[in-house]
Amino acid sequence: MSQPVVIINCKIYQQVEGRGASSLASICASVREETGANLIICPPMVELARVAEQSKVPVFSQDVDPFVPGSGTGFTSPSLIKATGAVGTLVNHSEHKKPAADVGKCVSMCKELGLTVCACADTKEIAAELAGFSPEYIAVEPPELIGGDVSVTTANPDIVSGTVDAVGSVNRKVKVLCGAGVKNGKDVQAAVALGAHGVLLASGVVKAKDPEAVIRDLVGFI
């Protein structure tokens, strides 16, 4: 198994407004350089280009739409993401869902441009469906646990191991991540023990009083 990944989704929290996302990316870069940890950051869309240009940590977009360059006010095309210097994207987060067919189009278009895709799923059934599109990662996140204080690995470990099995039955090349309530290194360790390849988290880092300490704890097991 290759090294587990920790993807930090900044969402649009107040802490990452202005230079906040760049500052968090700098912390991630420092920890990554020092420890060799596989860290990825997803800044707010309006900060994507700046963070991608300035940061030494891999940068993902928070979302993508199945659009080619042209008219499409308010949408984000794979081509635009590629042009910022970002190396991948999330898609179908529970806060920004898409029809499965659109997810498939996004994955295909991103692959053509060499962008890595992490598709999000609420359930193991949806995860298995999305696995048919062959994204590099699928992150399972029960929406009722997102932003909470109890990790999915504690509240619902079966959804993690079940998703690993369900996705593996469709496409063994797709790596499964888990998220929702993930806060510390023990949660990462539990996720890996359940068969996941890493975690996707947001508030546990972004809203922390000491984000660097949290990040170091998250990657301590890795």
PDB file of C-alpha atoms in Angstrom, residues 9-217:
ATOM      1  CA  ASN A   9     -10.640  21.050   2.493  1.00  0.00           C
ATOM      2  CA  CYS A  10     -10.644  24.737   3.459  1.00  0.00           C
ATOM      3  CA  LYS A  11     -14.309  25.182   2.479  1.00  0.00           C
ATOM      4  CA  ILE A  12     -15.208  28.887   2.910  1.00  0.00           C
ATOM      5  CA  TYR A  13     -14.506  29.290   6.597  1.00  0.00           C
ATOM      6  CA  GLN A  14     -13.629  32.782   7.770  1.00  0.00           C
ATOM      7  CA  GLN A  15     -10.194  31.540   8.792  1.00  0.00           C
ATOM      8  CA  VAL A  16      -9.182  31.080   5.142  1.00  0.00           C
ATOM      9  CA  GLU A  17     -10.401  34.406   3.822  1.00  0.00           C
ATOM     10  CA  GLY A  18      -7.788  36.724   2.329  1.00  0.00           C
ATOM     11  CA  ARG A  19      -4.301  35.368   2.995  1.00  0.00           C
ATOM     12  CA  GLY A  20      -5.608  32.714   5.366  1.00  0.00           C
ATOM     13  CA  ALA A  21      -5.586  29.929   2.791  1.00  0.00           C
ATOM     14  CA  SER A  22      -2.049  30.790   1.692  1.00  0.00           C
ATOM     15  CA  SER A  23      -0.878  30.736   5.297  1.00  0.00           C
ATOM     16  CA  LEU A  24      -2.431  27.328   5.873  1.00  0.00           C
ATOM     17  CA  ALA A  25      -0.885  26.035   2.653  1.00  0.00           C
ATOM     18  CA  SER A  26       2.529  27.232   3.839  1.00  0.00           C
ATOM     19  CA  ILE A  27       2.099  25.255   7.050  1.00  0.00           C
ATOM     20  CA  CYS A  28       1.148  22.175   5.046  1.00  0.00           C
ATOM     21  CA  ALA A  29       4.188  22.633   2.822  1.00  0.00           C
ATOM     22  CA  SER A  30       6.518  22.899   5.811  1.00  0.00           C
ATOM     23  CA  VAL A  31       5.108  19.777   7.453  1.00  0.00           C
ATOM     24  CA  ARG A  32       5.179  17.906   4.152  1.00  0.00           C
ATOM     25  CA  GLU A  33       8.813  18.843   3.532  1.00  0.00           C
ATOM     26  CA  GLU A  34       9.861  17.938   7.066  1.00  0.00           C
ATOM     27  CA  THR A  35       7.957  14.664   7.397  1.00  0.00           C
ATOM     28  CA  GLY A  36       7.378  13.504   3.829  1.00  0.00           C
ATOM     29  CA  ALA A  37       3.659  13.251   4.569  1.00  0.00           C
ATOM     30  CA  ASN A  38       1.259  13.123   1.632  1.00  0.00           C
ATOM     31  CA  LEU A  39      -0.676  16.351   2.269  1.00  0.00           C
ATOM     32  CA  ILE A  40      -3.056  18.059  -0.174  1.00  0.00           C
ATOM     33  CA  ILE A  41      -4.946  21.326   0.352  1.00  0.00           C
ATOM     34  CA  CYS A  42      -8.180  22.563  -1.248  1.00  0.00           C
ATOM     35  CA  PRO A  43      -8.343  26.366  -0.912  1.00  0.00           C
ATOM     36  CA  PRO A  44     -11.470  28.439  -1.552  1.00  0.00           C
ATOM     37  CA  MET A  45     -12.138  28.789  -5.267  1.00  0.00           C
ATOM     38  CA  VAL A  46     -11.275  32.493  -5.312  1.00  0.00           C
ATOM     39  CA  GLU A  47      -7.849  31.676  -3.833  1.00  0.00           C
ATOM     40  CA  LEU A  48      -7.101  28.657  -6.019  1.00  0.00           C
ATOM     41  CA  ALA A  49      -4.672  30.313  -8.425  1.00  0.00           C
ATOM     42  CA  ARG A  50      -2.782  32.244  -5.767  1.00  0.00           C
ATOM     43  CA  VAL A  51      -2.320  29.232  -3.506  1.00  0.00           C
ATOM     44  CA  ALA A  52      -1.378  26.967  -6.414  1.00  0.00           C
ATOM     45  CA  GLU A  53       1.210  29.465  -7.646  1.00  0.00           C
ATOM     46  CA  GLN A  54       2.756  30.168  -4.249  1.00  0.00           C
ATOM     47  CA  SER A  55       2.493  26.861  -2.421  1.00  0.00           C
ATOM     48  CA  LYS A  56       4.869  23.911  -2.427  1.00  0.00           C
ATOM     49  CA  VAL A  57       2.094  21.531  -1.423  1.00  0.00           C
ATOM     50  CA  PRO A  58      -0.235  19.894  -3.991  1.00  0.00           C
ATOM     51  CA  VAL A  59      -3.400  21.935  -4.481  1.00  0.00           C
ATOM     52  CA  PHE A  60      -6.872  20.662  -5.402  1.00  0.00           C
ATOM     53  CA  SER A  61      -9.955  22.620  -6.398  1.00  0.00           C
ATOM     54  CA  GLN A  62     -12.986  22.193  -4.134  1.00  0.00           C
ATOM     55  CA  ASP A  63     -15.239  21.390  -7.088  1.00  0.00           C
ATOM     56  CA  VAL A  64     -15.395  21.114 -10.860  1.00  0.00           C
ATOM     57  CA  ASP A  65     -18.143  21.227 -13.473  1.00  0.00           C
ATOM     58  CA  PRO A  66     -18.356  19.297 -16.775  1.00  0.00           C
ATOM     59  CA  PHE A  67     -17.821  22.388 -18.925  1.00  0.00           C
ATOM     60  CA  VAL A  68     -15.391  23.171 -21.724  1.00  0.00           C
ATOM     61  CA  PRO A  69     -13.996  26.700 -22.156  1.00  0.00           C
ATOM     62  CA  GLY A  70     -16.696  29.107 -23.285  1.00  0.00           C
ATOM     63  CA  SER A  71     -19.957  30.400 -21.877  1.00  0.00           C
ATOM     64  CA  GLY A  72     -20.731  29.036 -18.430  1.00  0.00           C
ATOM     65  CA  THR A  73     -21.083  31.852 -15.942  1.00  0.00           C
ATOM     66  CA  GLY A  74     -20.337  30.805 -12.382  1.00  0.00           C
ATOM     67  CA  PHE A  75     -19.077  27.332 -13.292  1.00  0.00           C
ATOM     68  CA  THR A  76     -15.557  25.920 -12.985  1.00  0.00           C
ATOM     69  CA  SER A  77     -14.163  23.922 -15.889  1.00  0.00           C
ATOM     70  CA  PRO A  78     -11.351  21.361 -15.676  1.00  0.00           C
ATOM     71  CA  SER A  79      -9.388  23.583 -18.043  1.00  0.00           C
ATOM     72  CA  LEU A  80      -9.628  26.547 -15.657  1.00  0.00           C
ATOM     73  CA  ILE A  81      -8.418  24.389 -12.776  1.00  0.00           C
ATOM     74  CA  LYS A  82      -5.492  23.113 -14.820  1.00  0.00           C
ATOM     75  CA  ALA A  83      -4.531  26.668 -15.779  1.00  0.00           C
ATOM     76  CA  THR A  84      -4.223  27.732 -12.126  1.00  0.00           C
ATOM     77  CA  GLY A  85      -1.503  25.189 -11.481  1.00  0.00           C
ATOM     78  CA  ALA A  86      -3.723  23.015  -9.283  1.00  0.00           C
ATOM     79  CA  VAL A  87      -3.158  19.291  -9.741  1.00  0.00           C
ATOM     80  CA  GLY A  88      -6.585  17.907  -8.940  1.00  0.00           C
ATOM     81  CA  THR A  89     -10.082  18.484  -7.633  1.00  0.00           C
ATOM     82  CA  LEU A  90     -12.827  17.307  -5.345  1.00  0.00           C
ATOM     83  CA  VAL A  91     -16.220  16.649  -6.882  1.00  0.00           C
ATOM     84  CA  ASN A  92     -19.676  15.767  -5.539  1.00  0.00           C
ATOM     85  CA  HIS A  93     -19.058  16.856  -1.963  1.00  0.00           C
ATOM     86  CA  SER A  94     -22.230  16.496   0.113  1.00  0.00           C
ATOM     87  CA  GLU A  95     -22.412  20.305   0.263  1.00  0.00           C
ATOM     88  CA  HIS A  96     -22.174  20.551  -3.544  1.00  0.00           C
ATOM     89  CA  LYS A  97     -23.689  17.422  -5.068  1.00  0.00           C
ATOM     90  CA  LYS A  98     -23.963  16.515  -8.738  1.00  0.00           C
ATOM     91  CA  PRO A  99     -25.849  13.863 -10.703  1.00  0.00           C
ATOM     92  CA  ALA A 100     -23.745  10.733 -11.136  1.00  0.00           C
ATOM     93  CA  ALA A 101     -23.594  11.266 -14.890  1.00  0.00           C
ATOM     94  CA  ASP A 102     -22.056  14.708 -14.371  1.00  0.00           C
ATOM     95  CA  VAL A 103     -19.510  13.256 -11.962  1.00  0.00           C
ATOM     96  CA  GLY A 104     -18.551  10.772 -14.647  1.00  0.00           C
ATOM     97  CA  LYS A 105     -18.105  13.548 -17.204  1.00  0.00           C
ATOM     98  CA  CYS A 106     -15.981  15.526 -14.759  1.00  0.00           C
ATOM     99  CA  VAL A 107     -13.736  12.541 -14.077  1.00  0.00           C
ATOM    100  CA  SER A 108     -13.271  11.871 -17.779  1.00  0.00           C
ATOM    101  CA  MET A 109     -12.507  15.502 -18.622  1.00  0.00           C
ATOM    102  CA  CYS A 110     -10.088  15.839 -15.719  1.00  0.00           C
ATOM    103  CA  LYS A 111      -8.244  12.668 -16.674  1.00  0.00           C
ATOM    104  CA  GLU A 112      -7.717  14.035 -20.175  1.00  0.00           C
ATOM    105  CA  LEU A 113      -5.931  17.009 -18.607  1.00  0.00           C
ATOM    106  CA  GLY A 114      -3.936  14.991 -16.098  1.00  0.00           C
ATOM    107  CA  LEU A 115      -5.913  16.214 -13.080  1.00  0.00           C
ATOM    108  CA  THR A 116      -6.417  13.899 -10.106  1.00  0.00           C
ATOM    109  CA  VAL A 117     -10.021  13.484  -8.937  1.00  0.00           C
ATOM    110  CA  CYS A 118     -11.366  12.753  -5.463  1.00  0.00           C
ATOM    111  CA  ALA A 119     -15.077  12.000  -5.795  1.00  0.00           C
ATOM    112  CA  CYS A 120     -17.152  12.214  -2.619  1.00  0.00           C
ATOM    113  CA  ALA A 121     -19.976   9.872  -1.642  1.00  0.00           C
ATOM    114  CA  ASP A 122     -22.536   9.792   1.183  1.00  0.00           C
ATOM    115  CA  THR A 123     -22.931   6.019   1.187  1.00  0.00           C
ATOM    116  CA  LYS A 124     -21.104   2.887   0.124  1.00  0.00           C
ATOM    117  CA  GLU A 125     -23.689   2.362  -2.611  1.00  0.00           C
ATOM    118  CA  ILE A 126     -22.989   5.755  -4.152  1.00  0.00           C
ATOM    119  CA  ALA A 127     -19.271   5.137  -3.738  1.00  0.00           C
ATOM    120  CA  ALA A 128     -19.560   1.892  -5.687  1.00  0.00           C
ATOM    121  CA  GLU A 129     -21.475   3.670  -8.446  1.00  0.00           C
ATOM    122  CA  LEU A 130     -18.847   6.396  -8.711  1.00  0.00           C
ATOM    123  CA  ALA A 131     -16.060   3.811  -8.714  1.00  0.00           C
ATOM    124  CA  GLY A 132     -17.254   2.844 -12.166  1.00  0.00           C
ATOM    125  CA  PHE A 133     -15.924   6.187 -13.432  1.00  0.00           C
ATOM    126  CA  SER A 134     -12.417   5.375 -12.114  1.00  0.00           C
ATOM    127  CA  PRO A 135     -11.506   8.503 -10.135  1.00  0.00           C
ATOM    128  CA  GLU A 136      -8.193   8.195  -8.313  1.00  0.00           C
ATOM    129  CA  TYR A 137      -9.906   8.587  -4.942  1.00  0.00           C
ATOM    130  CA  ILE A 138     -13.379   8.195  -3.480  1.00  0.00           C
ATOM    131  CA  ALA A 139     -14.038   9.799  -0.094  1.00  0.00           C
ATOM    132  CA  VAL A 140     -16.990   8.466   1.878  1.00  0.00           C
ATOM    133  CA  GLU A 141     -18.475  11.018   4.269  1.00  0.00           C
ATOM    134  CA  PRO A 142     -21.768  10.485   6.134  1.00  0.00           C
ATOM    135  CA  PRO A 143     -23.263  14.007   5.979  1.00  0.00           C
ATOM    136  CA  GLU A 144     -24.690  13.852   9.490  1.00  0.00           C
ATOM    137  CA  LEU A 145     -21.153  13.619  10.907  1.00  0.00           C
ATOM    138  CA  ILE A 146     -19.540  16.367   8.814  1.00  0.00           C
ATOM    139  CA  GLY A 147     -18.293  19.217  10.977  1.00  0.00           C
ATOM    140  CA  GLY A 148     -19.005  17.294  14.163  1.00  0.00           C
ATOM    141  CA  ASP A 149     -16.800  16.160  17.014  1.00  0.00           C
ATOM    142  CA  VAL A 150     -17.180  12.408  16.525  1.00  0.00           C
ATOM    143  CA  SER A 151     -15.147  10.770  13.778  1.00  0.00           C
ATOM    144  CA  VAL A 152     -16.765   8.476  11.253  1.00  0.00           C
ATOM    145  CA  THR A 153     -14.195   5.868  12.297  1.00  0.00           C
ATOM    146  CA  THR A 154     -15.800   5.835  15.749  1.00  0.00           C
ATOM    147  CA  ALA A 155     -19.453   6.552  14.961  1.00  0.00           C
ATOM    148  CA  ASN A 156     -19.795   4.358  11.889  1.00  0.00           C
ATOM    149  CA  PRO A 157     -16.691   2.266  11.170  1.00  0.00           C
ATOM    150  CA  ASP A 158     -18.746  -0.160   9.083  1.00  0.00           C
ATOM    151  CA  ILE A 159     -19.348   2.471   6.419  1.00  0.00           C
ATOM    152  CA  VAL A 160     -15.589   2.824   5.983  1.00  0.00           C
ATOM    153  CA  SER A 161     -14.785  -0.876   5.709  1.00  0.00           C
ATOM    154  CA  GLY A 162     -17.981  -1.455   3.740  1.00  0.00           C
ATOM    155  CA  THR A 163     -17.059   1.244   1.243  1.00  0.00           C
ATOM    156  CA  VAL A 164     -13.578  -0.213   0.840  1.00  0.00           C
ATOM    157  CA  ASP A 165     -15.167  -3.564  -0.031  1.00  0.00           C
ATOM    158  CA  ALA A 166     -17.862  -2.058  -2.271  1.00  0.00           C
ATOM    159  CA  VAL A 167     -15.426   0.077  -4.246  1.00  0.00           C
ATOM    160  CA  GLY A 168     -12.928  -2.772  -4.474  1.00  0.00           C
ATOM    161  CA  SER A 169     -15.571  -5.020  -5.993  1.00  0.00           C
ATOM    162  CA  VAL A 170     -15.990  -2.499  -8.822  1.00  0.00           C
ATOM    163  CA  ASN A 171     -12.482  -1.129  -9.322  1.00  0.00           C
ATOM    164  CA  ARG A 172      -9.524  -2.107  -7.152  1.00  0.00           C
ATOM    165  CA  LYS A 173      -7.433   0.763  -8.490  1.00  0.00           C
ATOM    166  CA  VAL A 174      -9.639   3.370  -6.786  1.00  0.00           C
ATOM    167  CA  LYS A 175      -8.339   4.399  -3.368  1.00  0.00           C
ATOM    168  CA  VAL A 176     -10.931   4.970  -0.640  1.00  0.00           C
ATOM    169  CA  LEU A 177     -10.664   7.858   1.825  1.00  0.00           C
ATOM    170  CA  CYS A 178     -13.009   8.658   4.679  1.00  0.00           C
ATOM    171  CA  GLY A 179     -14.116  11.890   6.255  1.00  0.00           C
ATOM    172  CA  ALA A 180     -16.608  13.511   8.634  1.00  0.00           C
ATOM    173  CA  GLY A 181     -15.566  14.333  12.169  1.00  0.00           C
ATOM    174  CA  VAL A 182     -11.907  13.445  11.580  1.00  0.00           C
ATOM    175  CA  LYS A 183      -9.808  15.454  14.006  1.00  0.00           C
ATOM    176  CA  ASN A 184      -6.551  13.736  14.964  1.00  0.00           C
ATOM    177  CA  GLY A 185      -3.899  11.146  14.268  1.00  0.00           C
ATOM    178  CA  LYS A 186      -5.837   8.403  16.027  1.00  0.00           C
ATOM    179  CA  ASP A 187      -8.672   8.958  13.557  1.00  0.00           C
ATOM    180  CA  VAL A 188      -6.220   8.619  10.665  1.00  0.00           C
ATOM    181  CA  GLN A 189      -4.779   5.461  12.195  1.00  0.00           C
ATOM    182  CA  ALA A 190      -8.276   4.025  12.622  1.00  0.00           C
ATOM    183  CA  ALA A 191      -9.170   4.892   9.023  1.00  0.00           C
ATOM    184  CA  VAL A 192      -6.133   3.069   7.676  1.00  0.00           C
ATOM    185  CA  ALA A 193      -6.832   0.090   9.928  1.00  0.00           C
ATOM    186  CA  LEU A 194     -10.317  -0.086   8.388  1.00  0.00           C
ATOM    187  CA  GLY A 195      -8.782  -0.277   4.923  1.00  0.00           C
ATOM    188  CA  ALA A 196      -8.946   3.380   3.873  1.00  0.00           C
ATOM    189  CA  HIS A 197      -6.075   5.030   2.049  1.00  0.00           C
ATOM    190  CA  GLY A 198      -6.342   8.260   4.048  1.00  0.00           C
ATOM    191  CA  VAL A 199      -8.729  10.983   5.106  1.00  0.00           C
ATOM    192  CA  LEU A 200     -10.530  14.095   3.887  1.00  0.00           C
ATOM    193  CA  LEU A 201     -11.203  16.711   6.557  1.00  0.00           C
ATOM    194  CA  ALA A 202     -11.938  20.403   6.992  1.00  0.00           C
ATOM    195  CA  SER A 203     -12.975  22.048  10.252  1.00  0.00           C
ATOM    196  CA  GLY A 204     -10.679  19.885  12.363  1.00  0.00           C
ATOM    197  CA  VAL A 205      -7.744  21.755  10.833  1.00  0.00           C
ATOM    198  CA  VAL A 206      -9.129  25.017   9.495  1.00  0.00           C
ATOM    199  CA  LYS A 207     -10.969  26.013  12.683  1.00  0.00           C
ATOM    200  CA  ALA A 208      -8.315  24.726  15.076  1.00  0.00           C
ATOM    201  CA  LYS A 209      -6.588  27.164  17.441  1.00  0.00           C
ATOM    202  CA  ASP A 210      -3.246  25.702  16.334  1.00  0.00           C
ATOM    203  CA  PRO A 211      -3.610  24.254  12.815  1.00  0.00           C
ATOM    204  CA  GLU A 212       0.053  23.286  12.590  1.00  0.00           C
ATOM    205  CA  ALA A 213      -0.148  21.181  15.744  1.00  0.00           C
ATOM    206  CA  VAL A 214      -3.248  19.433  14.414  1.00  0.00           C
ATOM    207  CA  ILE A 215      -1.632  18.749  11.034  1.00  0.00           C
ATOM    208  CA  ARG A 216       1.471  17.326  12.700  1.00  0.00           C
ATOM    209  CA  ASP A 217      -0.715  15.078  14.817  1.00  0.00           C
TER     210      ASP A 217
END
